[in-house]
Structures are given as structure tokens and as C-alpha cells.
Amino acid sequence: MSSIIEEVMARKLFNSRGQETIEVDIITTDGFGSAAAPAGASKGKAEVVSYPAGGVDAAIQKLEELVVPELIGMDAEEQNEIDALLHEIDGTDNFSNIGGNTVFAISVANGEAAATSYDLPLFQHLSGYLTNELPYPLGNVLGGGKHSLGKTTDIQEYLVIPFKASCFAEAAQANIMVHQKIGALLRKADPNFAGGRGDEGAWAANIRNEEALKIVAKACEDVSAELGIECRPCLDVAASSFWNPKERVYVYSMEGKKRDTGEQLEFMLHLIEEYNLAYVEDPFDEDDYESFAELTKKVNNCLICGDDLFVTNRERLAKGIEMCAGNSIIIKTNQVGTLTDAWETTRLAKRAGYVPVMSHRSGETTDTHLAHLAVGFSCPVIKTGVLPGERVAKINELIRIEENLGNRAQMSNI
Ligand code: PGA
């Protein structure tokens, strides 16, 4: 069976930050797919380029002139060939010609068109019918950094993961309860707290870094007791965003404190041990593989995850594996462009025992493909926020996927 591409259309939409983004529709002989690209704010240096000079308008023009004529007549089921063709048309090693987000939208829309031609949901098409595991949702509940305005925590994200939840719907509920409890605790700590939220819907408060973690840990404890599950606090430090390369220090503005690399390592170890953290993302600058390795060696029962460090890139992950830097990797497909690239990085991670975490970006639309990629690639964890709508859209899609799997569905056994 084949699913021949007949039409490819692109349009300009807006993401949750109000920035322009690209959406692509693909119509095949018997299928249809449509995908919109997300956008990062705290991007890794080594990510592909999102758009050519001229932004989304230029990307759409290039898509119409250079890509559409080549795609028409191809078989959407040949995802590898389509993705290889996108590399070839672009001709650069970072998609700076046609844009990584253009490529992302085409690649995902194509995967969906192939899936619908078999009347299959995308997650089943990607996994070859095999999967039955739901990921644990890693939800951003409090934060600051580049995802908010004004005086907030230097650490970008404080998150929760609800281990031992019996099903995905219960896990989602637990994260929402932790988010709500944190709102109440922030209000109690500061009667002037006005309920501000950052780009990913996490509370954004004028609070010091460790105070914030205390509040998250307390909310996790309360919800764990209430539901009889194990909610654990987590961090996305996004340390590159406050690393000063000249002085070689991490600048913690909220505390008026600078930490050199050794002190940063000690601080991370202290937070992991004191608050029983389950996950720490980007605790060091994006080129500091050595410190990632040092921290990984010293912790037990905690995922040390690379986002800006690896940028979903095979070569950067291979270097990390060789150096034992981290034990987990963020998978953001638009950091590398195509589904095939993201899938190969995910497979390499799994072979090396690294936990792949399928992740949203801070600028999102209500596109729900992320839920399908998490299940289709068998990622044990999905990082997709808790609230508001563009985050809930992915969570709700996972609840639908759980229902679709029926009694075969189970939580990942991370
Ligand atoms: P981003 O990061 O701003 O690079 O998309 C989002 C995240 O890691 O949650």
C-alpha cells in the first residue's frame, strides 16, 4: 500500500507567546496530516535554525518554491526518504536554508498523513502497533528564568513527576493538584502574590531559589499523601542562561550570589539530596560535559538530563554517552528538524540506557502530536507542563490514547 502526496500547503499561525509560527497540511491519495511547529525561548546553541532570514513568510515561500515540487508524487509512508530529501533540499547542516521549523511541520504532517492512510493514530503508526506504555507527565509548576518577566527564580523550572500513579489520567490529576497547592502556598507565603504565571503556565513568583523548592516539595508531599502515590520534585535549571563565561560563574541574581563550577556541583548535590529530586535538567552550562559526568557519578535514583547539552543531536549524545555525562536526554524534535533524526537519537539513548524525555517547547500551539511522539517512541516520560490550554491539549490527548489502548494500557516502568 502507498500514500502518494498530492498536495502540500503551509500557513502562518501564532503560538502561545503570540509569535508567528508555521503549520503545514499534507494531503495524500488516502491520508491527511497537519502539524504546527513550537518555539523555544531558552534555546541550545547547537539547535538547528528555526527559520530562514525573513521568518515564517520566507519559510513559506521557500517551502512553496523548493520543497513542494519535490514532495508531490512521493510516498508518505517512506518517512526516511522524505526526511532525507528535506536534508538534501536544504543543503546545510543546520536547516538554515529552509528552516528547522518548516522541516519539523512537514515531517510530522507527513507521518500523520501516512498513519491516517491506514486509519491509525500517529502513535500506533510510529511504534508499529507495538506500544502500550503511557509516559509519566513531568509538569512545570513554578519557575522563572527566561520564561517570565521581572524578579523570579534564576532556576527556570520547578516540576513534579507523579510516580506510582495507577494510570495516566491519575498522573495528570496529581500534577494539577500539585500546581493548585503551590498557588495556595505562594499566596500564604506572600499575601501580595498576584497569581502571575510564566510562558508554560507555571507560577512565577518573587521568591528565592531554595524557598521555591521548599514550597514545591511540600505540595508534592501533601498530594502524595492524599492520593497514595509518589509525587517527587524536579528541576530544569537551564544553567546556560545564567552562566557568565567571562567570569566562569553562575550568576544567581535572586540571591545576589555567584557560584563557580565546583560550587554549582555542590549546590546541585545539596538540592538533590535535601529534596529527594527525581530529575535535574541542564544543571551546568551546555558545553560542560565534564560537570554533567561528575554529578551523574555522584547521584542515585535521580535522572540527570541534558537538553541544551544534547539538543536532540546524535553526535552530541554520543559524546555524552562516551563521557557518562547524564543518564537522560530531552527529545525536542524541532531541535533537529525531522522525525527520523529525533527517532534515531531516541534509539541511541535507549541503547545506552539513557531515559528519553519527550518535550514540549515554551512556545506551543494546541497541536497534540507531542503526545503521539511520546507514546510512539516509547519515551517513559513526557515533559509538557500542567496548565494552560496548549499544555492541557497534550495531556488530554494522552488521556484519549490511554482510552484507545484500553486494558492493554499501562504506565511506563521507569
Ligand atoms: P524552551 O525550553 O524555551 O527552549 O522551549 C522549554 C523547556 O525546556 O521546558
mmCIF file of N, CA and C and ligand atoms in Angstrom, residues 17 38-44 47 140 146-147 156-157 159 199-200 236 238 279 281-282 307-308 330 332 334-335 359-364 383-385 391, ligand 1:
data_model
loop_
_atom_site.group_PDB
_atom_site.id
_atom_site.type_symbol
_atom_site.label_atom_id
_atom_site.label_comp_id
_atom_site.label_asym_id
_atom_site.label_seq_id
_atom_site.Cartn_x
_atom_site.Cartn_y
_atom_site.Cartn_z
ATOM 1 N N ARG A 17 2.999 32.342 22.807
ATOM 2 C CA ARG A 17 3.653 33.605 23.170
ATOM 3 C C ARG A 17 3.253 34.724 22.215
ATOM 4 N N PRO A 38 6.409 24.288 17.256
ATOM 5 C CA PRO A 38 6.556 25.049 18.502
ATOM 6 C C PRO A 38 7.831 25.907 18.457
ATOM 7 N N ALA A 39 8.108 26.663 19.535
ATOM 8 C CA ALA A 39 9.308 27.511 19.551
ATOM 9 C C ALA A 39 9.918 27.574 20.946
ATOM 10 N N GLY A 40 11.239 27.608 20.998
ATOM 11 C CA GLY A 40 11.939 27.695 22.281
ATOM 12 C C GLY A 40 12.253 29.139 22.657
ATOM 13 N N ALA A 41 12.470 29.365 23.974
ATOM 14 C CA ALA A 41 12.952 30.673 24.446
ATOM 15 C C ALA A 41 14.366 30.498 24.988
ATOM 16 N N SER A 42 14.585 29.417 25.747
ATOM 17 C CA SER A 42 15.949 29.170 26.246
ATOM 18 C C SER A 42 16.552 28.086 25.366
ATOM 19 N N LYS A 43 16.943 28.483 24.162
ATOM 20 C CA LYS A 43 17.400 27.520 23.164
ATOM 21 C C LYS A 43 18.853 27.122 23.371
ATOM 22 N N GLY A 44 19.194 25.909 22.971
ATOM 23 C CA GLY A 44 20.587 25.487 22.972
ATOM 24 C C GLY A 44 21.314 26.092 21.772
ATOM 25 N N GLU A 47 21.218 23.978 18.456
ATOM 26 C CA GLU A 47 19.969 23.597 17.783
ATOM 27 C C GLU A 47 20.013 24.004 16.311
ATOM 28 N N ASN A 140 5.647 21.340 34.769
ATOM 29 C CA ASN A 140 6.242 22.579 35.277
ATOM 30 C C ASN A 140 5.221 23.297 36.178
ATOM 31 N N LYS A 146 14.184 32.477 31.797
ATOM 32 C CA LYS A 146 13.795 33.107 30.526
ATOM 33 C C LYS A 146 12.315 32.946 30.205
ATOM 34 N N HIS A 147 11.588 32.242 31.075
ATOM 35 C CA HIS A 147 10.164 32.020 30.798
ATOM 36 C C HIS A 147 9.251 33.005 31.515
ATOM 37 N N GLN A 156 15.090 27.877 36.113
ATOM 38 C CA GLN A 156 13.991 28.128 35.177
ATOM 39 C C GLN A 156 12.688 27.411 35.542
ATOM 40 N N GLU A 157 12.806 26.130 35.944
ATOM 41 C CA GLU A 157 11.573 25.363 36.166
ATOM 42 C C GLU A 157 11.672 24.458 37.380
ATOM 43 N N LEU A 159 9.493 21.343 38.794
ATOM 44 C CA LEU A 159 8.500 20.452 38.207
ATOM 45 C C LEU A 159 8.127 19.342 39.166
ATOM 46 N N ASP A 199 5.673 31.472 30.798
ATOM 47 C CA ASP A 199 5.320 31.008 29.452
ATOM 48 C C ASP A 199 4.665 29.633 29.422
ATOM 49 N N GLU A 200 5.028 28.771 30.384
ATOM 50 C CA GLU A 200 4.498 27.407 30.353
ATOM 51 C C GLU A 200 3.396 27.198 31.389
ATOM 52 N N ASP A 236 14.398 22.002 36.198
ATOM 53 C CA ASP A 236 15.123 22.317 34.962
ATOM 54 C C ASP A 236 15.880 23.611 35.276
ATOM 55 N N ALA A 238 18.313 25.059 33.560
ATOM 56 C CA ALA A 238 18.642 25.881 32.378
ATOM 57 C C ALA A 238 19.851 26.767 32.698
ATOM 58 N N TYR A 279 14.720 14.345 39.226
ATOM 59 C CA TYR A 279 15.145 14.729 37.874
ATOM 60 C C TYR A 279 15.760 16.122 37.929
ATOM 61 N N GLU A 281 17.477 18.814 35.138
ATOM 62 C CA GLU A 281 17.829 19.067 33.734
ATOM 63 C C GLU A 281 18.787 20.258 33.638
ATOM 64 N N ASP A 282 19.756 20.144 32.763
ATOM 65 C CA ASP A 282 20.711 21.218 32.483
ATOM 66 C C ASP A 282 21.243 21.921 33.736
ATOM 67 N N ASP A 307 19.387 18.874 28.003
ATOM 68 C CA ASP A 307 18.535 19.491 26.963
ATOM 69 C C ASP A 307 19.431 20.359 26.096
ATOM 70 N N ASP A 308 19.836 21.534 26.620
ATOM 71 C CA ASP A 308 20.768 22.377 25.857
ATOM 72 C C ASP A 308 22.070 21.625 25.591
ATOM 73 N N ILE A 330 16.539 15.065 26.844
ATOM 74 C CA ILE A 330 15.312 15.693 26.346
ATOM 75 C C ILE A 330 15.245 15.483 24.830
ATOM 76 N N LYS A 332 13.424 17.043 21.792
ATOM 77 C CA LYS A 332 12.595 18.098 21.203
ATOM 78 C C LYS A 332 12.827 17.988 19.705
ATOM 79 N N ASN A 334 11.959 19.518 17.095
ATOM 80 C CA ASN A 334 12.347 20.669 16.262
ATOM 81 C C ASN A 334 13.748 21.202 16.587
ATOM 82 N N GLN A 335 14.430 20.595 17.583
ATOM 83 C CA GLN A 335 15.857 20.939 17.765
ATOM 84 C C GLN A 335 16.717 20.318 16.657
ATOM 85 N N SER A 359 9.642 16.189 24.896
ATOM 86 C CA SER A 359 9.367 17.502 25.491
ATOM 87 C C SER A 359 8.702 18.517 24.561
ATOM 88 N N HIS A 360 7.831 19.303 25.169
ATOM 89 C CA HIS A 360 7.266 20.494 24.535
ATOM 90 C C HIS A 360 8.336 21.588 24.438
ATOM 91 N N ARG A 361 7.954 22.733 23.842
ATOM 92 C CA ARG A 361 8.771 23.943 23.892
ATOM 93 C C ARG A 361 7.973 24.980 24.699
ATOM 94 N N SER A 362 8.650 26.054 25.077
ATOM 95 C CA SER A 362 7.935 27.057 25.872
ATOM 96 C C SER A 362 6.879 27.794 25.036
ATOM 97 N N GLY A 363 7.106 27.926 23.739
ATOM 98 C CA GLY A 363 6.090 28.495 22.845
ATOM 99 C C GLY A 363 5.393 27.345 22.130
ATOM 100 N N GLU A 364 4.114 27.127 22.406
ATOM 101 C CA GLU A 364 3.395 25.978 21.841
ATOM 102 C C GLU A 364 2.100 26.433 21.186
ATOM 103 N N LYS A 383 7.499 15.696 29.023
ATOM 104 C CA LYS A 383 7.559 16.986 29.713
ATOM 105 C C LYS A 383 6.671 17.938 28.919
ATOM 106 N N THR A 384 5.521 18.246 29.467
ATOM 107 C CA THR A 384 4.595 19.064 28.687
ATOM 108 C C THR A 384 3.751 20.019 29.526
ATOM 109 N N GLY A 385 4.279 20.391 30.710
ATOM 110 C CA GLY A 385 3.570 21.384 31.512
ATOM 111 C C GLY A 385 2.326 20.811 32.166
ATOM 112 N N ARG A 391 -0.854 23.342 26.919
ATOM 113 C CA ARG A 391 -0.201 22.220 27.639
ATOM 114 C C ARG A 391 -1.246 21.128 27.895
HETATM 115 P P1 PGA B 1 12.468 26.170 25.540
HETATM 116 O O1 PGA B 1 12.511 25.250 26.843
HETATM 117 O O2 PGA B 1 12.219 27.567 25.998
HETATM 118 O O3 PGA B 1 13.835 26.017 24.942
HETATM 119 O O4 PGA B 1 11.394 25.643 24.670
HETATM 120 C C1 PGA B 1 11.315 24.723 27.314
HETATM 121 C C2 PGA B 1 11.523 23.648 28.344
HETATM 122 O O5 PGA B 1 12.638 23.103 28.457
HETATM 123 O O6 PGA B 1 10.537 23.353 29.036
#
